Short mmCIF file of C-alpha atoms and ligand atoms in Angstrom, two decimals:
data_model
loop_
_atom_site.label_atom_id
_atom_site.label_comp_id
_atom_site.label_asym_id
_atom_site.label_seq_id
_atom_site.Cartn_x
_atom_site.Cartn_y
_atom_site.Cartn_z
CA MET A 1 143.36 77.42 123.19
CA THR A 2 144.10 75.81 119.82
CA GLU A 3 143.50 78.17 116.89
CA ARG A 4 141.81 76.34 114.03
CA ASN A 5 140.88 77.26 110.49
CA PHE A 6 138.16 75.44 108.65
CA ASP A 7 135.72 76.02 105.84
CA PHE A 8 132.10 75.11 106.46
CA LEU A 9 129.75 73.98 103.72
CA MET A 10 126.02 74.57 104.17
CA PRO A 11 123.23 73.65 101.78
CA SER A 12 121.50 76.68 100.28
CA VAL A 13 117.81 76.42 101.17
CA ASN A 14 116.19 73.80 103.40
CA PHE A 15 112.47 73.54 104.03
CA PHE A 16 111.66 71.84 107.31
CA GLY A 17 108.50 70.91 109.20
CA PRO A 18 105.06 69.32 108.97
CA GLY A 19 103.30 70.39 105.75
CA VAL A 20 106.21 72.16 104.01
CA ILE A 21 105.94 69.85 101.02
CA SER A 22 102.99 71.89 99.68
CA LYS A 23 105.48 74.70 98.89
CA ILE A 24 107.53 72.75 96.37
CA GLY A 25 105.64 73.88 93.24
CA GLU A 26 106.15 77.56 94.03
CA ARG A 27 109.81 77.00 94.90
CA ALA A 28 110.41 75.08 91.66
CA LYS A 29 108.80 77.96 89.76
CA THR A 30 111.02 80.49 91.57
CA LEU A 31 114.04 78.47 90.45
CA GLY A 32 112.80 78.64 86.85
CA MET A 33 112.27 74.89 86.55
CA GLN A 34 110.12 74.13 83.52
CA LYS A 35 110.52 70.40 83.07
CA PRO A 36 112.10 68.43 85.91
CA VAL A 37 112.66 64.67 85.92
CA ILE A 38 111.17 63.26 89.13
CA VAL A 39 113.49 60.49 90.37
CA THR A 40 111.76 57.99 92.66
CA ASP A 41 110.66 54.35 92.99
CA LYS A 42 107.46 52.48 92.10
CA PHE A 43 106.41 51.98 95.72
CA LEU A 44 106.58 55.67 96.62
CA GLU A 45 104.84 56.54 93.34
CA SER A 46 101.99 54.15 94.18
CA LEU A 47 101.07 55.74 97.54
CA PRO A 48 97.78 57.65 97.03
CA ASN A 49 98.74 60.54 99.33
CA GLY A 50 102.48 59.92 99.61
CA ALA A 51 105.37 62.22 98.78
CA VAL A 52 105.18 61.69 95.01
CA ALA A 53 101.43 62.36 94.88
CA GLN A 54 101.83 65.53 96.96
CA VAL A 55 104.74 66.81 94.87
CA ARG A 56 102.79 66.17 91.66
CA ARG A 57 99.78 68.11 93.00
CA SER A 58 101.99 71.05 93.94
CA LEU A 59 103.80 71.06 90.57
CA ASP A 60 100.47 70.81 88.73
CA ALA A 61 99.15 73.80 90.70
CA ALA A 62 102.25 75.79 89.74
CA GLY A 63 101.81 74.80 86.06
CA ILE A 64 105.08 72.84 85.89
CA ASP A 65 105.39 69.89 83.49
CA TYR A 66 107.51 66.86 84.51
CA VAL A 67 108.49 63.30 83.61
CA ILE A 68 108.92 60.47 86.11
CA TYR A 69 111.70 57.90 86.51
CA ASN A 70 110.34 55.31 88.95
CA GLN A 71 113.05 52.63 88.91
CA VAL A 72 115.29 53.75 91.81
CA GLU A 73 116.77 50.72 93.62
CA PRO A 74 118.27 50.53 97.12
CA ASN A 75 122.08 50.83 96.78
CA PRO A 76 121.64 52.58 93.39
CA LYS A 77 123.64 51.20 90.47
CA ILE A 78 125.37 52.76 87.46
CA HIS A 79 122.56 51.58 85.15
CA ASN A 80 120.06 53.61 87.23
CA ILE A 81 121.92 56.87 86.74
CA GLN A 82 122.41 56.18 83.05
CA ALA A 83 118.66 55.56 82.65
CA VAL A 84 117.84 58.90 84.34
CA LYS A 85 120.30 60.69 82.08
CA ALA A 86 118.72 59.09 78.97
CA LEU A 87 115.19 60.04 80.10
CA TYR A 88 116.33 63.60 80.90
CA GLN A 89 117.91 64.07 77.49
CA ALA A 90 115.07 62.39 75.54
CA ASN A 91 112.57 64.76 77.18
CA GLN A 92 114.74 67.88 77.04
CA ALA A 93 114.33 68.23 80.79
CA ASP A 94 116.02 71.09 82.64
CA SER A 95 116.21 69.96 86.29
CA LEU A 96 115.81 67.10 88.78
CA ILE A 97 113.48 66.45 91.72
CA THR A 98 114.48 63.43 93.80
CA ILE A 99 111.82 61.89 96.06
CA GLY A 100 112.72 59.17 98.55
CA GLY A 101 115.61 58.23 100.80
CA GLY A 102 119.33 58.27 100.08
CA SER A 103 118.95 55.96 97.10
CA ALA A 104 116.65 58.38 95.20
CA HIS A 105 118.85 61.40 96.00
CA ASP A 106 122.05 59.59 95.03
CA THR A 107 120.46 58.37 91.78
CA GLY A 108 119.50 61.94 90.89
CA LYS A 109 122.90 63.32 91.90
CA GLY A 110 124.69 60.54 90.00
CA ALA A 111 122.67 61.28 86.85
CA GLY A 112 123.48 64.99 87.24
CA ILE A 113 127.17 64.18 87.67
CA ILE A 114 127.42 62.16 84.47
CA MET A 115 125.45 64.80 82.54
CA THR A 116 127.90 67.54 83.50
CA ASN A 117 131.21 65.81 84.29
CA GLY A 118 131.59 62.94 81.81
CA ASP A 119 129.85 59.61 81.42
CA ASP A 120 132.14 57.35 83.47
CA ILE A 121 131.27 57.98 87.12
CA THR A 122 133.79 55.38 88.32
CA LYS A 123 136.56 57.80 87.28
CA LEU A 124 135.06 60.48 89.55
CA ALA A 125 135.15 58.47 92.80
CA GLY A 126 136.91 60.43 95.53
CA ILE A 127 136.90 63.89 97.03
CA GLU A 128 136.41 67.14 95.04
CA THR A 129 136.74 65.43 91.67
CA LEU A 130 133.90 67.36 89.97
CA LYS A 131 134.63 70.31 87.67
CA ASN A 132 131.00 71.28 86.96
CA ALA A 133 127.86 71.69 89.05
CA LEU A 134 124.78 69.49 88.66
CA PRO A 135 121.63 70.69 86.92
CA PRO A 136 119.27 72.33 89.48
CA LEU A 137 118.17 69.63 91.94
CA ILE A 138 115.47 69.70 94.63
CA ALA A 139 115.63 66.77 97.06
CA VAL A 140 112.44 65.70 98.85
CA ASN A 141 113.44 63.45 101.71
CA THR A 142 111.25 60.59 102.96
CA THR A 143 113.58 58.76 105.40
CA ALA A 144 115.31 60.18 108.51
CA GLY A 145 118.33 58.77 107.52
CA THR A 146 121.12 59.50 105.21
CA GLY A 147 121.25 63.30 105.00
CA SER A 148 121.88 62.89 101.26
CA GLU A 149 119.23 65.55 100.54
CA LEU A 150 121.70 68.15 101.84
CA THR A 151 125.16 66.60 101.50
CA ARG A 152 127.93 66.79 98.92
CA HIS A 153 128.11 62.97 98.69
CA CYS A 154 126.78 60.59 96.07
CA VAL A 155 127.10 56.86 96.76
CA ILE A 156 126.84 54.50 93.77
CA THR A 157 127.43 50.76 93.34
CA ASN A 158 129.20 49.35 90.30
CA GLU A 159 126.94 46.38 89.57
CA GLU A 160 129.73 44.51 87.74
CA THR A 161 132.33 44.66 90.50
CA HIS A 162 129.96 45.14 93.51
CA TYR A 163 132.21 48.04 94.52
CA LYS A 164 130.23 50.80 96.23
CA PHE A 165 132.00 54.14 96.00
CA VAL A 166 131.53 57.79 96.94
CA VAL A 167 131.80 60.94 94.85
CA ALA A 168 132.09 63.92 97.23
CA SER A 169 132.15 67.52 96.00
CA TRP A 170 130.59 70.85 96.90
CA ARG A 171 129.41 70.93 93.27
CA ASN A 172 127.23 67.92 94.11
CA MET A 173 124.94 69.72 96.59
CA PRO A 174 121.18 69.84 96.00
CA LEU A 175 119.96 73.42 95.56
CA VAL A 176 117.00 72.92 97.88
CA SER A 177 115.97 70.20 100.33
CA PHE A 178 112.52 69.42 101.76
CA ASN A 179 112.18 67.54 105.06
CA ASP A 180 108.54 67.14 105.97
CA PRO A 181 108.07 64.64 108.85
CA THR A 182 104.45 63.96 107.84
CA LEU A 183 105.91 62.09 104.82
CA MET A 184 107.63 59.69 107.23
CA LEU A 185 104.75 58.67 109.50
CA ASP A 186 104.17 55.39 107.65
CA VAL A 187 107.81 54.32 107.34
CA PRO A 188 107.80 50.71 108.64
CA LYS A 189 109.57 49.81 111.92
CA GLY A 190 112.57 48.05 110.33
CA LEU A 191 113.27 50.93 107.95
CA THR A 192 112.80 53.51 110.75
CA ALA A 193 115.36 51.62 112.86
CA ALA A 194 117.86 51.18 110.02
CA THR A 195 117.69 54.78 108.78
CA GLY A 196 117.69 56.14 112.35
CA MET A 197 120.84 54.13 113.13
CA ASP A 198 122.43 55.53 109.96
CA ALA A 199 121.75 59.05 111.24
CA PHE A 200 123.17 58.01 114.64
CA VAL A 201 126.41 56.71 113.08
CA GLN A 202 126.57 59.92 111.01
CA ALA A 203 126.59 61.87 114.28
CA ILE A 204 129.10 59.57 116.07
CA GLU A 205 131.70 59.33 113.28
CA PRO A 206 132.15 63.11 112.71
CA PHE A 207 132.34 63.59 116.50
CA VAL A 208 135.46 61.38 116.69
CA SER A 209 136.72 62.26 113.19
CA VAL A 210 140.15 63.88 112.79
CA ASP A 211 138.34 66.67 110.87
CA HIS A 212 135.84 67.67 113.57
CA ASN A 213 135.45 71.34 114.50
CA PRO A 214 133.41 73.27 117.10
CA ILE A 215 130.41 73.71 114.78
CA THR A 216 130.23 70.05 113.76
CA ASP A 217 130.69 69.05 117.43
CA SER A 218 127.63 71.02 118.47
CA GLN A 219 125.62 69.51 115.59
CA CYS A 220 126.70 65.98 116.55
CA ILE A 221 125.91 66.49 120.23
CA GLN A 222 122.38 67.73 119.54
CA ALA A 223 121.77 65.00 116.92
CA ILE A 224 122.90 62.26 119.33
CA LYS A 225 120.68 63.61 122.13
CA LEU A 226 117.65 63.75 119.82
CA ILE A 227 118.26 60.22 118.52
CA GLU A 228 118.86 58.84 122.01
CA THR A 229 115.50 60.24 123.17
CA SER A 230 113.39 59.76 120.02
CA LEU A 231 114.51 56.81 117.87
CA ARG A 232 113.02 54.15 120.16
CA GLU A 233 109.70 56.04 120.18
CA ALA A 234 109.69 56.53 116.40
CA VAL A 235 110.24 52.77 115.96
CA ALA A 236 107.62 51.81 118.56
CA ASN A 237 104.98 54.27 117.34
CA GLY A 238 105.60 55.55 113.83
CA HIS A 239 102.67 57.98 114.05
CA ASN A 240 104.27 59.92 116.90
CA LEU A 241 104.83 63.18 114.99
CA GLU A 242 107.04 64.64 117.70
CA ALA A 243 109.43 61.67 117.61
CA ARG A 244 109.47 61.75 113.78
CA THR A 245 110.15 65.51 113.82
CA HIS A 246 113.04 65.03 116.27
CA MET A 247 114.48 62.32 114.04
CA VAL A 248 114.35 64.65 111.02
CA GLU A 249 116.10 67.39 113.01
CA ALA A 250 118.73 64.86 114.05
CA GLU A 251 119.34 63.54 110.55
CA MET A 252 119.71 67.09 109.18
CA LEU A 253 122.18 68.04 111.93
CA ALA A 254 124.16 64.84 111.39
CA GLY A 255 124.12 65.43 107.61
CA MET A 256 125.54 68.94 108.05
CA ALA A 257 128.14 67.61 110.51
CA PHE A 258 129.49 64.83 108.32
CA ASN A 259 129.34 67.05 105.23
CA ASN A 260 132.14 69.00 106.92
CA ALA A 261 133.86 66.71 109.45
CA ASN A 262 133.57 63.56 107.31
CA LEU A 263 132.98 60.02 108.56
CA GLY A 264 135.21 57.02 109.36
CA TYR A 265 135.71 53.28 109.10
CA VAL A 266 132.06 52.44 109.86
CA HIS A 267 130.98 54.02 106.59
CA ALA A 268 134.08 52.90 104.67
CA MET A 269 133.32 49.28 105.69
CA ALA A 270 129.51 49.54 105.47
CA HIS A 271 129.84 50.54 101.82
CA GLN A 272 131.63 47.26 101.17
CA LEU A 273 128.88 45.22 102.86
CA GLY A 274 126.17 47.15 100.99
CA GLY A 275 127.91 46.76 97.62
CA GLN A 276 128.78 43.08 98.10
CA TYR A 277 125.48 41.81 99.56
CA ASP A 278 123.00 44.54 98.49
CA ALA A 279 122.16 44.95 102.20
CA PRO A 280 120.35 47.99 103.73
CA HIS A 281 122.90 50.72 104.41
CA GLY A 282 121.66 51.67 107.90
CA VAL A 283 121.75 48.03 109.06
CA CYS A 284 125.33 47.65 107.73
CA CYS A 285 126.37 50.78 109.65
CA ALA A 286 124.66 49.72 112.89
CA LEU A 287 126.19 46.21 112.76
CA LEU A 288 129.72 47.60 112.40
CA LEU A 289 129.48 50.61 114.74
CA PRO A 290 130.43 49.05 118.13
CA TYR A 291 133.32 47.03 116.68
CA VAL A 292 134.83 49.95 114.78
CA GLU A 293 134.51 52.18 117.85
CA GLU A 294 136.02 49.53 120.15
CA TYR A 295 138.98 49.64 117.77
CA ASN A 296 139.02 53.48 117.71
CA LEU A 297 138.66 53.93 121.45
CA ILE A 298 142.37 54.15 122.31
CA ALA A 299 142.89 56.91 119.72
CA CYS A 300 140.63 59.41 121.53
CA PRO A 301 139.28 58.00 124.83
CA GLU A 302 138.26 61.49 126.04
CA ARG A 303 135.94 61.93 123.06
CA PHE A 304 134.31 58.58 123.78
CA ALA A 305 133.97 59.44 127.49
CA GLU A 306 132.19 62.64 126.39
CA LEU A 307 129.95 60.59 124.10
CA ALA A 308 128.92 58.40 127.04
CA LYS A 309 127.73 61.50 128.91
CA ILE A 310 125.90 62.84 125.84
CA MET A 311 124.09 59.51 125.60
CA GLY A 312 122.92 59.90 129.22
CA GLU A 313 125.35 57.46 130.91
CA ASN A 314 126.47 58.19 134.46
CA THR A 315 130.25 58.52 134.26
CA ASP A 316 130.77 60.09 137.73
CA GLY A 317 133.92 58.80 139.38
CA LEU A 318 134.91 56.61 136.42
CA SER A 319 138.31 56.62 134.74
CA THR A 320 138.35 58.02 131.19
CA ARG A 321 138.77 54.50 129.83
CA ASN A 322 135.83 53.08 131.79
CA ALA A 323 133.63 56.04 130.85
CA ALA A 324 134.62 55.61 127.20
CA GLU A 325 133.62 51.95 127.31
CA LEU A 326 130.16 52.99 128.52
CA ALA A 327 129.68 54.83 125.20
CA ILE A 328 130.20 51.58 123.28
CA LYS A 329 127.78 49.79 125.61
CA ALA A 330 125.15 52.52 125.03
CA MET A 331 125.58 52.19 121.23
CA LYS A 332 124.98 48.41 121.45
CA GLN A 333 121.93 48.97 123.66
CA LEU A 334 120.31 51.43 121.23
CA SER A 335 120.86 49.01 118.35
CA GLU A 336 119.40 46.14 120.39
CA ASP A 337 116.38 48.19 121.49
CA VAL A 338 115.39 49.10 117.93
CA GLY A 339 115.75 45.51 116.70
CA ILE A 340 118.94 45.60 114.59
CA PRO A 341 120.38 42.07 114.07
CA HIS A 342 123.58 41.16 115.93
CA SER A 343 126.01 39.79 113.36
CA ILE A 344 126.95 40.65 109.78
CA LYS A 345 126.29 36.93 109.13
CA GLU A 346 122.61 37.87 109.18
CA ILE A 347 123.01 40.02 106.05
CA GLY A 348 124.92 37.27 104.22
CA ALA A 349 128.55 38.25 104.98
CA LYS A 350 131.14 35.59 104.17
CA ILE A 351 134.62 35.32 105.71
CA GLU A 352 136.23 34.73 102.31
CA ASP A 353 135.11 38.24 101.21
CA PHE A 354 136.77 40.05 104.14
CA GLU A 355 140.15 40.49 102.48
CA HIS A 356 138.99 42.26 99.32
CA MET A 357 136.35 44.23 101.23
CA ALA A 358 139.09 45.41 103.64
CA THR A 359 141.29 46.49 100.72
CA ASN A 360 138.41 48.49 99.22
CA ALA A 361 137.36 49.96 102.59
CA LEU A 362 140.81 51.51 103.01
CA LYS A 363 140.37 53.21 99.59
CA ASP A 364 136.95 54.64 100.50
CA GLY A 365 137.07 58.44 101.02
CA ASN A 366 135.54 58.00 104.49
CA ALA A 367 138.55 56.02 105.73
CA PHE A 368 140.83 59.07 105.72
CA SER A 369 139.08 60.85 108.60
CA ASN A 370 138.94 57.84 110.95
CA PRO A 371 140.68 58.69 114.26
CA ARG A 372 142.87 55.56 114.26
CA LYS A 373 144.83 54.56 111.17
CA GLY A 374 144.50 50.84 110.49
CA THR A 375 146.02 48.22 108.23
CA LYS A 376 144.14 45.78 106.03
CA GLU A 377 144.62 43.17 108.79
CA ASP A 378 143.00 45.51 111.34
CA ILE A 379 139.96 45.97 109.09
CA ILE A 380 139.68 42.21 108.57
CA LYS A 381 139.70 41.75 112.36
CA ILE A 382 136.89 44.31 112.73
CA PHE A 383 134.81 42.48 110.09
CA GLN A 384 135.51 39.25 112.00
CA ALA A 385 134.40 40.77 115.34
CA ALA A 386 131.15 41.98 113.72
CA TYR A 387 130.73 38.48 112.24
CA ASP A 388 131.30 36.66 115.54
CA ALA A 389 128.92 38.99 117.43
CA LYS A 390 126.05 37.24 119.20
P1 NAD B 401 116.57 53.92 100.51
O1 NAD B 401 116.53 55.24 99.87
O2 NAD B 401 117.42 52.85 99.90
O3 NAD B 401 115.09 53.37 100.64
C1 NAD B 401 114.85 52.07 101.18
C2 NAD B 401 113.40 51.69 100.97
O4 NAD B 401 112.58 52.54 101.74
C3 NAD B 401 112.92 51.82 99.52
O5 NAD B 401 112.34 50.59 99.15
C4 NAD B 401 111.88 52.93 99.56
O6 NAD B 401 110.80 52.70 98.70
C5 NAD B 401 111.41 52.88 101.01
N1 NAD B 401 110.92 54.16 101.52
C6 NAD B 401 111.50 55.37 101.40
N2 NAD B 401 110.75 56.32 101.99
C7 NAD B 401 109.67 55.69 102.50
C8 NAD B 401 108.51 56.14 103.21
N3 NAD B 401 108.35 57.42 103.56
N4 NAD B 401 107.59 55.22 103.57
C9 NAD B 401 107.77 53.91 103.27
N5 NAD B 401 108.83 53.42 102.59
C10 NAD B 401 109.76 54.31 102.21
O7 NAD B 401 117.00 54.05 102.05
P2 NAD B 401 117.98 55.09 102.75
O8 NAD B 401 118.49 54.39 103.94
O9 NAD B 401 117.34 56.41 102.92
O10 NAD B 401 119.18 55.29 101.69
C11 NAD B 401 120.24 54.37 101.64
C12 NAD B 401 121.21 54.78 100.53
O11 NAD B 401 121.73 56.10 100.78
C13 NAD B 401 122.42 53.85 100.48
O12 NAD B 401 122.77 53.56 99.16
C14 NAD B 401 123.50 54.65 101.18
O13 NAD B 401 124.82 54.28 100.82
C15 NAD B 401 123.17 56.05 100.74
N6 NAD B 401 123.71 57.12 101.60
C16 NAD B 401 124.02 58.30 101.00
C17 NAD B 401 124.53 59.34 101.74
C18 NAD B 401 124.88 60.63 101.05
O14 NAD B 401 125.24 61.61 101.71
N7 NAD B 401 124.78 60.70 99.74
C19 NAD B 401 124.71 59.21 103.12
C20 NAD B 401 124.39 57.99 103.70
C21 NAD B 401 123.88 56.96 102.94
#
């Protein structure tokens, strides 16, 4: 048996289940929050009984004052985090409540980072670069998705260079997360598919990562099983509370897994597509997944053969290589079934961008845990395979 040492980072408090959102006012009071900035977008703010409305009711009942920033954008930009910081300081706020998907959480985290670690977030890209913790942050999650509500990552796009980068640090963890599946019942099909595929990739990449450990393995296995059985149903019938609940469980497990075992080239490359073309993150991940894993397969065929079994494929009597290939086939099938496009052409990718996107992908913190070490030329070939896909 191989003896292994590892440290394992867990978020502090996580509320989970239908209806838990009503507890946020009391929890904010317990934390001593007196004036949080709510970080969200106009659409979520406009829903009469959506997450923002329910959080406001609960804060009002607890007698907590707040201000709202409602300009979160998908693939959040540096100007978004600066605007939150300005609003926070102008109102002498003392905490943050992010409401939405990964973009809202990363906007809130990014604002917290520049309030406590210096104004230029581009200098903080990388792993464990933060010296100070964020102001208290509660993350209310509304997509089953990114895991950002409980991870140490913050993903921001530099709007001038289109470079999307990650700041990863244990000091960047939300204090409390809320995952209430009733807030996700009306997520449209396309967004359910994209965010669900993001969670799926976030369970696959840590499973084959060089940093995986027995705890992250068990989280990945359970997340993959839940996604394999529930994502199609959640896309087909958004009001199926059981399927939505399973997807939330899966995204939380995957979030905890990649918080510790890290990701790989899918995320390193997806960040380039998202930054360059402002494309939805989950779609970028799903489009790249089979081509990155075809490339990775020879580095750890046994892990891929195991993945095939976890995804319900019959591998009896097959060689490790043939079983491993079934895992890639199953990934493509899931993507197809939930309606993800086939080629990165469909999100506007251009061949002339591959070279600089490949250079930046190899600098992304997620690249370091990929099971196979590639060159810039290898990454360009993977972009090309995802471009040529039919
Ligand atoms: P998102 O936060 O960008 O939201 C996409 C859209 O969905 C928005 O227009 C929003 O209004 C809408 N939406 C959100 N909740 C909804 C609901 N309940 N009903 C209807 N519409 C709803 O999407 P996302 O996929 O959750 O986040 C993507 C971002 O997160 C990317 O920038 C990605 O890089 C980042 N990310 C961060 C981490 C991390 O750990 N920090 C991990 C993975 C991805």
